[in-house]
Amino acid sequence: MVENTGTWCSLHKFHEWNSMTDLCNRVSASSLTATVPSNDSDDKIIRGYACGNNSVPYQVSLNAGYHLCGGSLVSDQWVLTAAHCYKPQLQVRLGESNIRKVEGSEQIVYASKIIPHPKYDNDTTDNDIMLIKLNSPATINSRVSTVSLPNSCPTFDTECLVSGWDDTVNVGSKCYLERNFSSDLQCLNAPILSDSVCHSDYPHQITRNMFCVGVVEEGKDTCQYDSGGPVVCNRELQGVVSWGANCGEKGKPGVSTKVCNYLEWIQRTIEAN
């Protein structure tokens, strides 16, 4: 469970916090409202594109007084995200498109249970997966719906859709609250890379529970998008955005948690709760 301190570093593994600076303390975690910094360059979409209103209806925003992570609605009462997004109290926002506007399609629900994988490793980021139970079921409609879990593991070169509200440019070591958020949900189409390429790009860091996504020669990768967010391939949730090196750095794709390895844990956890 990630509750320790630190700032956003070049290795995009953790949303960790310090007592931080005055700027980073502007947002109170107790307010539990969606708060993001203003940004005058919202139309500057680099390497990805604006998804379009409610075109990714399974995408959720996790909030802890500020937009923290992305996630995926996998049933009317359960969200799948990354374990490093853990906070003891979370608000789940569904039906979001523009994160700074009230558009009328939003559903705001609190988490009643937050369950990181019991073998999540904070050091290696292995088993970076977490389930969140909503305190009331989501209303399924054209703007809020679930995404299917995979029937099998993904294969090399499969095209996937990654989405989130995270940075549209490389922001280096900026404090989290200073980072450039896009108002509108951003999408990226990118293929799954081969295991050999993934291991070569990150020697001794990739476990059997991870895979790489990106167009490395163009600097497109998932680390530009929300941690915990969806990697959907052929309409199945194959990945949870986990970590990566500097955003958009050639030869350093984004790394995702391989959902297919956790189907039994997901089913068992939902049935027990």
PDB file of C-alpha atoms in Angstrom:
ATOM      1  CA  MET A   1       0.000   0.000   0.000  1.00  0.00           C
ATOM      2  CA  VAL A   2       1.483   3.321  -1.034  1.00  0.00           C
ATOM      3  CA  GLU A   3       1.080   6.002   1.603  1.00  0.00           C
ATOM      4  CA  ASN A   4       4.703   7.117   1.904  1.00  0.00           C
ATOM      5  CA  THR A   5       6.119  10.445   0.873  1.00  0.00           C
ATOM      6  CA  GLY A   6       7.952  11.665  -2.171  1.00  0.00           C
ATOM      7  CA  THR A   7       7.451  13.662  -5.320  1.00  0.00           C
ATOM      8  CA  TRP A   8       6.631  12.532  -8.813  1.00  0.00           C
ATOM      9  CA  CYS A   9       9.903  11.139 -10.168  1.00  0.00           C
ATOM     10  CA  SER A  10      11.174  10.188 -13.603  1.00  0.00           C
ATOM     11  CA  LEU A  11      10.217   6.569 -13.009  1.00  0.00           C
ATOM     12  CA  HIS A  12       6.429   6.878 -13.180  1.00  0.00           C
ATOM     13  CA  LYS A  13       5.627   4.295 -10.530  1.00  0.00           C
ATOM     14  CA  PHE A  14       3.975   6.148  -7.697  1.00  0.00           C
ATOM     15  CA  HIS A  15       1.656   9.027  -6.831  1.00  0.00           C
ATOM     16  CA  GLU A  16       3.430   9.588  -3.513  1.00  0.00           C
ATOM     17  CA  TRP A  17       3.209  12.597  -1.241  1.00  0.00           C
ATOM     18  CA  ASN A  18       5.280  14.535   1.216  1.00  0.00           C
ATOM     19  CA  SER A  19       4.145  17.246   3.583  1.00  0.00           C
ATOM     20  CA  MET A  20       5.394  18.850   0.349  1.00  0.00           C
ATOM     21  CA  THR A  21       5.516  22.500  -0.578  1.00  0.00           C
ATOM     22  CA  ASP A  22       2.916  25.195   0.004  1.00  0.00           C
ATOM     23  CA  LEU A  23       1.764  24.697  -3.573  1.00  0.00           C
ATOM     24  CA  CYS A  24       1.264  20.993  -3.111  1.00  0.00           C
ATOM     25  CA  ASN A  25      -0.700  21.597   0.070  1.00  0.00           C
ATOM     26  CA  ARG A  26      -3.263  23.842  -1.611  1.00  0.00           C
ATOM     27  CA  VAL A  27      -5.714  20.976  -1.951  1.00  0.00           C
ATOM     28  CA  SER A  28      -7.285  19.430   1.135  1.00  0.00           C
ATOM     29  CA  ALA A  29      -7.744  15.680   0.880  1.00  0.00           C
ATOM     30  CA  SER A  30     -10.742  15.953   3.185  1.00  0.00           C
ATOM     31  CA  SER A  31     -12.737  17.961   0.644  1.00  0.00           C
ATOM     32  CA  LEU A  32     -13.041  14.969  -1.683  1.00  0.00           C
ATOM     33  CA  THR A  33     -13.987  17.047  -4.685  1.00  0.00           C
ATOM     34  CA  ALA A  34     -12.434  16.854  -8.114  1.00  0.00           C
ATOM     35  CA  THR A  35      -9.743  19.519  -8.049  1.00  0.00           C
ATOM     36  CA  VAL A  36      -7.124  19.954 -10.754  1.00  0.00           C
ATOM     37  CA  PRO A  37      -4.797  22.834 -11.569  1.00  0.00           C
ATOM     38  CA  SER A  38      -5.794  25.250 -14.284  1.00  0.00           C
ATOM     39  CA  ASN A  39      -3.978  24.937 -17.581  1.00  0.00           C
ATOM     40  CA  ASP A  40      -3.999  27.382 -20.464  1.00  0.00           C
ATOM     41  CA  SER A  41      -2.732  24.861 -23.012  1.00  0.00           C
ATOM     42  CA  ASP A  42      -5.536  22.313 -22.843  1.00  0.00           C
ATOM     43  CA  ASP A  43      -5.719  22.106 -26.631  1.00  0.00           C
ATOM     44  CA  LYS A  44      -2.056  21.143 -26.857  1.00  0.00           C
ATOM     45  CA  ILE A  45      -2.523  17.388 -27.247  1.00  0.00           C
ATOM     46  CA  ILE A  46       0.812  15.732 -27.941  1.00  0.00           C
ATOM     47  CA  ARG A  47       1.144  12.106 -29.082  1.00  0.00           C
ATOM     48  CA  GLY A  48      -2.471  11.299 -28.241  1.00  0.00           C
ATOM     49  CA  TYR A  49      -5.884  12.753 -29.076  1.00  0.00           C
ATOM     50  CA  ALA A  50      -9.066  13.881 -27.364  1.00  0.00           C
ATOM     51  CA  CYS A  51     -11.263  10.824 -26.915  1.00  0.00           C
ATOM     52  CA  GLY A  52     -14.580  12.558 -27.506  1.00  0.00           C
ATOM     53  CA  ASN A  53     -17.431  12.925 -25.055  1.00  0.00           C
ATOM     54  CA  ASN A  54     -18.221   9.689 -23.228  1.00  0.00           C
ATOM     55  CA  SER A  55     -16.509   7.567 -25.878  1.00  0.00           C
ATOM     56  CA  VAL A  56     -14.737   5.630 -23.105  1.00  0.00           C
ATOM     57  CA  PRO A  57     -17.705   4.980 -20.775  1.00  0.00           C
ATOM     58  CA  TYR A  58     -15.831   2.531 -18.540  1.00  0.00           C
ATOM     59  CA  GLN A  59     -13.172   5.123 -17.623  1.00  0.00           C
ATOM     60  CA  VAL A  60     -13.352   6.453 -14.062  1.00  0.00           C
ATOM     61  CA  SER A  61     -11.492   9.149 -12.161  1.00  0.00           C
ATOM     62  CA  LEU A  62     -10.316   8.348  -8.636  1.00  0.00           C
ATOM     63  CA  ASN A  63     -10.225  11.342  -6.321  1.00  0.00           C
ATOM     64  CA  ALA A  64      -8.709  11.970  -2.913  1.00  0.00           C
ATOM     65  CA  GLY A  65      -9.405  15.685  -2.829  1.00  0.00           C
ATOM     66  CA  TYR A  66      -7.710  15.905  -6.230  1.00  0.00           C
ATOM     67  CA  HIS A  67      -7.673  13.760  -9.355  1.00  0.00           C
ATOM     68  CA  LEU A  68      -5.372  10.911  -8.302  1.00  0.00           C
ATOM     69  CA  CYS A  69      -5.625   8.024 -10.770  1.00  0.00           C
ATOM     70  CA  GLY A  70      -7.708   6.431 -13.456  1.00  0.00           C
ATOM     71  CA  GLY A  71      -9.595   3.168 -13.243  1.00  0.00           C
ATOM     72  CA  SER A  72     -12.005   0.908 -15.112  1.00  0.00           C
ATOM     73  CA  LEU A  73     -15.579  -0.033 -14.273  1.00  0.00           C
ATOM     74  CA  VAL A  74     -15.703  -3.841 -14.531  1.00  0.00           C
ATOM     75  CA  SER A  75     -19.169  -4.308 -12.999  1.00  0.00           C
ATOM     76  CA  ASP A  76     -21.854  -1.948 -11.745  1.00  0.00           C
ATOM     77  CA  GLN A  77     -20.229  -1.932  -8.296  1.00  0.00           C
ATOM     78  CA  TRP A  78     -16.531  -2.674  -8.877  1.00  0.00           C
ATOM     79  CA  VAL A  79     -13.600  -0.698 -10.302  1.00  0.00           C
ATOM     80  CA  LEU A  80     -10.203  -2.118 -11.253  1.00  0.00           C
ATOM     81  CA  THR A  81      -7.139   0.102 -10.863  1.00  0.00           C
ATOM     82  CA  ALA A  82      -3.491   0.027  -9.752  1.00  0.00           C
ATOM     83  CA  ALA A  83      -2.464  -0.860  -6.201  1.00  0.00           C
ATOM     84  CA  HIS A  84      -0.063   2.080  -6.067  1.00  0.00           C
ATOM     85  CA  CYS A  85      -3.126   4.346  -6.287  1.00  0.00           C
ATOM     86  CA  TYR A  86      -4.208   3.260  -2.809  1.00  0.00           C
ATOM     87  CA  LYS A  87      -5.607   5.866  -0.448  1.00  0.00           C
ATOM     88  CA  PRO A  88      -7.722   5.034   2.616  1.00  0.00           C
ATOM     89  CA  GLN A  89     -10.604   7.157   1.331  1.00  0.00           C
ATOM     90  CA  LEU A  90     -11.504   7.557  -2.326  1.00  0.00           C
ATOM     91  CA  GLN A  91     -14.248   9.125  -4.361  1.00  0.00           C
ATOM     92  CA  VAL A  92     -15.040   7.538  -7.732  1.00  0.00           C
ATOM     93  CA  ARG A  93     -16.290   9.731 -10.552  1.00  0.00           C
ATOM     94  CA  LEU A  94     -17.973   8.006 -13.485  1.00  0.00           C
ATOM     95  CA  GLY A  95     -19.208   9.457 -16.758  1.00  0.00           C
ATOM     96  CA  GLU A  96     -16.472  12.107 -16.802  1.00  0.00           C
ATOM     97  CA  SER A  97     -15.299  13.577 -20.081  1.00  0.00           C
ATOM     98  CA  ASN A  98     -14.082  17.082 -19.281  1.00  0.00           C
ATOM     99  CA  ILE A  99     -12.605  16.866 -15.803  1.00  0.00           C
ATOM    100  CA  ARG A 100     -13.031  20.596 -15.102  1.00  0.00           C
ATOM    101  CA  LYS A 101     -16.686  20.954 -16.069  1.00  0.00           C
ATOM    102  CA  VAL A 102     -19.964  19.644 -14.724  1.00  0.00           C
ATOM    103  CA  GLU A 103     -21.528  18.173 -17.852  1.00  0.00           C
ATOM    104  CA  GLY A 104     -24.518  16.390 -16.336  1.00  0.00           C
ATOM    105  CA  SER A 105     -23.329  12.883 -17.160  1.00  0.00           C
ATOM    106  CA  GLU A 106     -21.229  12.420 -14.019  1.00  0.00           C
ATOM    107  CA  GLN A 107     -21.995   9.940 -11.282  1.00  0.00           C
ATOM    108  CA  ILE A 108     -20.127  10.488  -8.009  1.00  0.00           C
ATOM    109  CA  VAL A 109     -19.833   7.478  -5.725  1.00  0.00           C
ATOM    110  CA  TYR A 110     -17.660   6.778  -2.694  1.00  0.00           C
ATOM    111  CA  ALA A 111     -15.604   3.652  -2.214  1.00  0.00           C
ATOM    112  CA  SER A 112     -16.883   1.298   0.459  1.00  0.00           C
ATOM    113  CA  LYS A 113     -13.980  -1.154   0.146  1.00  0.00           C
ATOM    114  CA  ILE A 114     -10.480  -0.656  -1.261  1.00  0.00           C
ATOM    115  CA  ILE A 115      -8.604  -3.917  -1.778  1.00  0.00           C
ATOM    116  CA  PRO A 116      -5.026  -3.897  -3.116  1.00  0.00           C
ATOM    117  CA  HIS A 117      -3.602  -7.224  -4.240  1.00  0.00           C
ATOM    118  CA  PRO A 118      -2.157  -8.930  -1.142  1.00  0.00           C
ATOM    119  CA  LYS A 119       1.171  -9.536  -2.896  1.00  0.00           C
ATOM    120  CA  TYR A 120       1.638  -6.041  -4.262  1.00  0.00           C
ATOM    121  CA  ASP A 121       5.336  -5.176  -4.028  1.00  0.00           C
ATOM    122  CA  ASN A 122       6.066  -1.504  -3.514  1.00  0.00           C
ATOM    123  CA  ASP A 123       9.694  -1.915  -4.585  1.00  0.00           C
ATOM    124  CA  THR A 124       9.270  -3.895  -7.805  1.00  0.00           C
ATOM    125  CA  THR A 125       5.695  -2.756  -8.569  1.00  0.00           C
ATOM    126  CA  ASP A 126       4.777  -6.406  -9.130  1.00  0.00           C
ATOM    127  CA  ASN A 127       1.083  -7.275  -8.663  1.00  0.00           C
ATOM    128  CA  ASP A 128       0.152  -3.616  -9.137  1.00  0.00           C
ATOM    129  CA  ILE A 129      -3.597  -4.146  -9.177  1.00  0.00           C
ATOM    130  CA  MET A 130      -6.458  -3.173  -6.876  1.00  0.00           C
ATOM    131  CA  LEU A 131     -10.233  -3.548  -6.640  1.00  0.00           C
ATOM    132  CA  ILE A 132     -12.570  -0.845  -5.368  1.00  0.00           C
ATOM    133  CA  LYS A 133     -16.146  -1.571  -4.334  1.00  0.00           C
ATOM    134  CA  LEU A 134     -18.591   1.296  -4.775  1.00  0.00           C
ATOM    135  CA  ASN A 135     -20.915   2.069  -1.882  1.00  0.00           C
ATOM    136  CA  SER A 136     -23.823   1.970  -4.329  1.00  0.00           C
ATOM    137  CA  PRO A 137     -24.109   0.496  -7.830  1.00  0.00           C
ATOM    138  CA  ALA A 138     -23.425   2.706 -10.818  1.00  0.00           C
ATOM    139  CA  THR A 139     -26.329   3.499 -13.106  1.00  0.00           C
ATOM    140  CA  ILE A 140     -25.435   1.886 -16.419  1.00  0.00           C
ATOM    141  CA  ASN A 141     -26.358   4.012 -19.421  1.00  0.00           C
ATOM    142  CA  SER A 142     -24.864   5.292 -22.675  1.00  0.00           C
ATOM    143  CA  ARG A 143     -22.308   7.362 -20.770  1.00  0.00           C
ATOM    144  CA  VAL A 144     -21.412   4.919 -18.010  1.00  0.00           C
ATOM    145  CA  SER A 145     -20.861   1.242 -18.765  1.00  0.00           C
ATOM    146  CA  THR A 146     -18.555  -1.632 -17.942  1.00  0.00           C
ATOM    147  CA  VAL A 147     -15.611  -3.089 -19.827  1.00  0.00           C
ATOM    148  CA  SER A 148     -15.166  -6.839 -20.199  1.00  0.00           C
ATOM    149  CA  LEU A 149     -12.377  -8.706 -18.479  1.00  0.00           C
ATOM    150  CA  PRO A 150     -10.187 -10.731 -20.866  1.00  0.00           C
ATOM    151  CA  ASN A 151     -10.819 -14.330 -21.847  1.00  0.00           C
ATOM    152  CA  SER A 152      -7.127 -14.882 -22.546  1.00  0.00           C
ATOM    153  CA  CYS A 153      -3.822 -13.040 -22.294  1.00  0.00           C
ATOM    154  CA  PRO A 154      -2.881 -10.433 -24.921  1.00  0.00           C
ATOM    155  CA  THR A 155      -0.599 -11.182 -27.838  1.00  0.00           C
ATOM    156  CA  PHE A 156       2.295  -9.253 -29.316  1.00  0.00           C
ATOM    157  CA  ASP A 157       1.380  -6.420 -31.711  1.00  0.00           C
ATOM    158  CA  THR A 158      -2.280  -6.261 -30.642  1.00  0.00           C
ATOM    159  CA  GLU A 159      -3.531  -2.683 -30.958  1.00  0.00           C
ATOM    160  CA  CYS A 160      -4.855  -1.245 -27.699  1.00  0.00           C
ATOM    161  CA  LEU A 161      -6.595   1.906 -26.502  1.00  0.00           C
ATOM    162  CA  VAL A 162      -5.179   3.707 -23.469  1.00  0.00           C
ATOM    163  CA  SER A 163      -7.046   6.617 -21.874  1.00  0.00           C
ATOM    164  CA  GLY A 164      -6.689   9.128 -19.065  1.00  0.00           C
ATOM    165  CA  TRP A 165      -6.448  12.785 -18.065  1.00  0.00           C
ATOM    166  CA  ASP A 166      -2.747  12.806 -17.345  1.00  0.00           C
ATOM    167  CA  ASP A 167       0.018  14.851 -18.891  1.00  0.00           C
ATOM    168  CA  THR A 168       0.062  15.549 -22.604  1.00  0.00           C
ATOM    169  CA  VAL A 169       3.756  16.433 -22.391  1.00  0.00           C
ATOM    170  CA  ASN A 170       6.765  15.163 -20.479  1.00  0.00           C
ATOM    171  CA  VAL A 171       6.755  16.955 -17.121  1.00  0.00           C
ATOM    172  CA  GLY A 172       9.886  15.514 -15.532  1.00  0.00           C
ATOM    173  CA  SER A 173       9.967  15.948 -11.766  1.00  0.00           C
ATOM    174  CA  LYS A 174       7.207  18.510 -11.272  1.00  0.00           C
ATOM    175  CA  CYS A 175       5.168  18.360  -8.119  1.00  0.00           C
ATOM    176  CA  TYR A 176       2.013  16.358  -8.840  1.00  0.00           C
ATOM    177  CA  LEU A 177      -0.329  19.320  -8.447  1.00  0.00           C
ATOM    178  CA  GLU A 178       1.769  21.363 -10.867  1.00  0.00           C
ATOM    179  CA  ARG A 179       1.530  18.811 -13.655  1.00  0.00           C
ATOM    180  CA  ASN A 180      -0.275  19.638 -16.867  1.00  0.00           C
ATOM    181  CA  PHE A 181      -3.641  17.957 -16.942  1.00  0.00           C
ATOM    182  CA  SER A 182      -5.788  17.921 -20.013  1.00  0.00           C
ATOM    183  CA  SER A 183      -9.368  18.986 -19.377  1.00  0.00           C
ATOM    184  CA  ASP A 184     -10.652  16.414 -21.828  1.00  0.00           C
ATOM    185  CA  LEU A 185     -10.091  12.693 -21.605  1.00  0.00           C
ATOM    186  CA  GLN A 186      -7.093  11.746 -23.747  1.00  0.00           C
ATOM    187  CA  CYS A 187      -6.714   8.580 -25.822  1.00  0.00           C
ATOM    188  CA  LEU A 188      -3.741   6.802 -27.324  1.00  0.00           C
ATOM    189  CA  ASN A 189      -3.745   3.895 -29.776  1.00  0.00           C
ATOM    190  CA  ALA A 190      -0.635   1.784 -29.332  1.00  0.00           C
ATOM    191  CA  PRO A 191       0.400  -1.852 -29.788  1.00  0.00           C
ATOM    192  CA  ILE A 192       1.553  -4.396 -27.235  1.00  0.00           C
ATOM    193  CA  LEU A 193       5.300  -4.854 -27.583  1.00  0.00           C
ATOM    194  CA  SER A 194       7.027  -8.218 -27.595  1.00  0.00           C
ATOM    195  CA  ASP A 195       8.369  -9.622 -24.328  1.00  0.00           C
ATOM    196  CA  SER A 196      11.897  -9.463 -25.721  1.00  0.00           C
ATOM    197  CA  VAL A 197      11.599  -5.739 -26.480  1.00  0.00           C
ATOM    198  CA  CYS A 198      10.004  -5.076 -23.095  1.00  0.00           C
ATOM    199  CA  HIS A 199      12.759  -6.923 -21.201  1.00  0.00           C
ATOM    200  CA  SER A 200      15.435  -5.237 -23.303  1.00  0.00           C
ATOM    201  CA  ASP A 201      14.059  -1.779 -22.550  1.00  0.00           C
ATOM    202  CA  TYR A 202      13.772  -2.509 -18.811  1.00  0.00           C
ATOM    203  CA  PRO A 203      16.418  -5.127 -17.902  1.00  0.00           C
ATOM    204  CA  HIS A 204      15.605  -7.152 -14.770  1.00  0.00           C
ATOM    205  CA  GLN A 205      12.490  -5.058 -14.051  1.00  0.00           C
ATOM    206  CA  ILE A 206       9.728  -6.839 -15.973  1.00  0.00           C
ATOM    207  CA  THR A 207       7.897  -9.689 -14.234  1.00  0.00           C
ATOM    208  CA  ARG A 208       5.500 -12.222 -15.711  1.00  0.00           C
ATOM    209  CA  ASN A 209       2.680  -9.940 -14.548  1.00  0.00           C
ATOM    210  CA  MET A 210       3.697  -6.999 -16.742  1.00  0.00           C
ATOM    211  CA  PHE A 211       3.705  -6.069 -20.417  1.00  0.00           C
ATOM    212  CA  CYS A 212       4.809  -3.043 -22.431  1.00  0.00           C
ATOM    213  CA  VAL A 213       2.642  -0.824 -24.626  1.00  0.00           C
ATOM    214  CA  GLY A 214       3.819   1.941 -26.926  1.00  0.00           C
ATOM    215  CA  VAL A 215       5.175   3.121 -30.255  1.00  0.00           C
ATOM    216  CA  VAL A 216       8.743   3.465 -29.074  1.00  0.00           C
ATOM    217  CA  GLU A 217      10.193   4.996 -32.234  1.00  0.00           C
ATOM    218  CA  GLU A 218       7.642   7.823 -32.010  1.00  0.00           C
ATOM    219  CA  GLY A 219       7.838   8.323 -28.254  1.00  0.00           C
ATOM    220  CA  LYS A 220       4.237   7.259 -27.691  1.00  0.00           C
ATOM    221  CA  ASP A 221       3.600   5.336 -24.508  1.00  0.00           C
ATOM    222  CA  THR A 222       1.186   4.834 -21.644  1.00  0.00           C
ATOM    223  CA  CYS A 223       3.156   6.740 -19.030  1.00  0.00           C
ATOM    224  CA  GLN A 224       1.583   9.924 -20.401  1.00  0.00           C
ATOM    225  CA  TYR A 225      -1.765   8.687 -19.161  1.00  0.00           C
ATOM    226  CA  ASP A 226      -3.256   8.010 -15.748  1.00  0.00           C
ATOM    227  CA  SER A 227      -1.816   5.404 -13.478  1.00  0.00           C
ATOM    228  CA  GLY A 228      -4.469   2.773 -12.845  1.00  0.00           C
ATOM    229  CA  GLY A 229      -6.188   3.554 -16.118  1.00  0.00           C
ATOM    230  CA  PRO A 230      -7.383   1.081 -18.751  1.00  0.00           C
ATOM    231  CA  VAL A 231      -5.471  -0.624 -21.537  1.00  0.00           C
ATOM    232  CA  VAL A 232      -8.244  -2.084 -23.689  1.00  0.00           C
ATOM    233  CA  CYS A 233      -7.473  -4.429 -26.571  1.00  0.00           C
ATOM    234  CA  ASN A 234     -10.245  -5.860 -28.753  1.00  0.00           C
ATOM    235  CA  ARG A 235     -12.789  -4.526 -26.241  1.00  0.00           C
ATOM    236  CA  GLU A 236     -11.234  -6.407 -23.332  1.00  0.00           C
ATOM    237  CA  LEU A 237      -9.437  -4.885 -20.350  1.00  0.00           C
ATOM    238  CA  GLN A 238      -5.998  -6.404 -20.812  1.00  0.00           C
ATOM    239  CA  GLY A 239      -3.943  -3.939 -18.804  1.00  0.00           C
ATOM    240  CA  VAL A 240      -3.833  -1.491 -15.913  1.00  0.00           C
ATOM    241  CA  VAL A 241      -1.411   1.393 -16.469  1.00  0.00           C
ATOM    242  CA  SER A 242       1.355   0.877 -13.930  1.00  0.00           C
ATOM    243  CA  TRP A 243       4.729   2.540 -14.534  1.00  0.00           C
ATOM    244  CA  GLY A 244       7.361   3.666 -17.022  1.00  0.00           C
ATOM    245  CA  ALA A 245      10.440   5.828 -17.475  1.00  0.00           C
ATOM    246  CA  ASN A 246      10.353   9.448 -18.655  1.00  0.00           C
ATOM    247  CA  CYS A 247       7.193  10.076 -20.637  1.00  0.00           C
ATOM    248  CA  GLY A 248       7.657   9.772 -24.361  1.00  0.00           C
ATOM    249  CA  GLU A 249      11.306   8.771 -24.128  1.00  0.00           C
ATOM    250  CA  LYS A 250      12.249   6.630 -27.101  1.00  0.00           C
ATOM    251  CA  GLY A 251      13.074   3.080 -26.095  1.00  0.00           C
ATOM    252  CA  LYS A 252      11.153   3.404 -22.830  1.00  0.00           C
ATOM    253  CA  PRO A 253       7.546   2.255 -23.335  1.00  0.00           C
ATOM    254  CA  GLY A 254       4.837   2.282 -20.705  1.00  0.00           C
ATOM    255  CA  VAL A 255       4.432  -0.787 -18.506  1.00  0.00           C
ATOM    256  CA  SER A 256       1.037  -2.227 -17.596  1.00  0.00           C
ATOM    257  CA  THR A 257      -0.177  -4.874 -15.187  1.00  0.00           C
ATOM    258  CA  LYS A 258      -1.341  -7.983 -17.048  1.00  0.00           C
ATOM    259  CA  VAL A 259      -4.998  -8.381 -16.031  1.00  0.00           C
ATOM    260  CA  CYS A 260      -5.347 -11.924 -17.393  1.00  0.00           C
ATOM    261  CA  ASN A 261      -3.055 -13.197 -14.620  1.00  0.00           C
ATOM    262  CA  TYR A 262      -5.494 -11.982 -11.965  1.00  0.00           C
ATOM    263  CA  LEU A 263      -8.864 -13.247 -13.146  1.00  0.00           C
ATOM    264  CA  GLU A 264      -9.125 -15.790 -10.343  1.00  0.00           C
ATOM    265  CA  TRP A 265      -8.170 -13.214  -7.707  1.00  0.00           C
ATOM    266  CA  ILE A 266     -10.675 -10.709  -9.126  1.00  0.00           C
ATOM    267  CA  GLN A 267     -13.509 -13.230  -9.123  1.00  0.00           C
ATOM    268  CA  ARG A 268     -12.656 -14.533  -5.662  1.00  0.00           C
ATOM    269  CA  THR A 269     -12.397 -11.034  -4.193  1.00  0.00           C
ATOM    270  CA  ILE A 270     -15.695  -9.868  -5.655  1.00  0.00           C
ATOM    271  CA  GLU A 271     -17.504 -12.983  -4.461  1.00  0.00           C
ATOM    272  CA  ALA A 272     -16.094 -12.582  -0.942  1.00  0.00           C
ATOM    273  CA  ASN A 273     -17.097  -8.934  -0.653  1.00  0.00           C
TER     274      ASN A 273
END
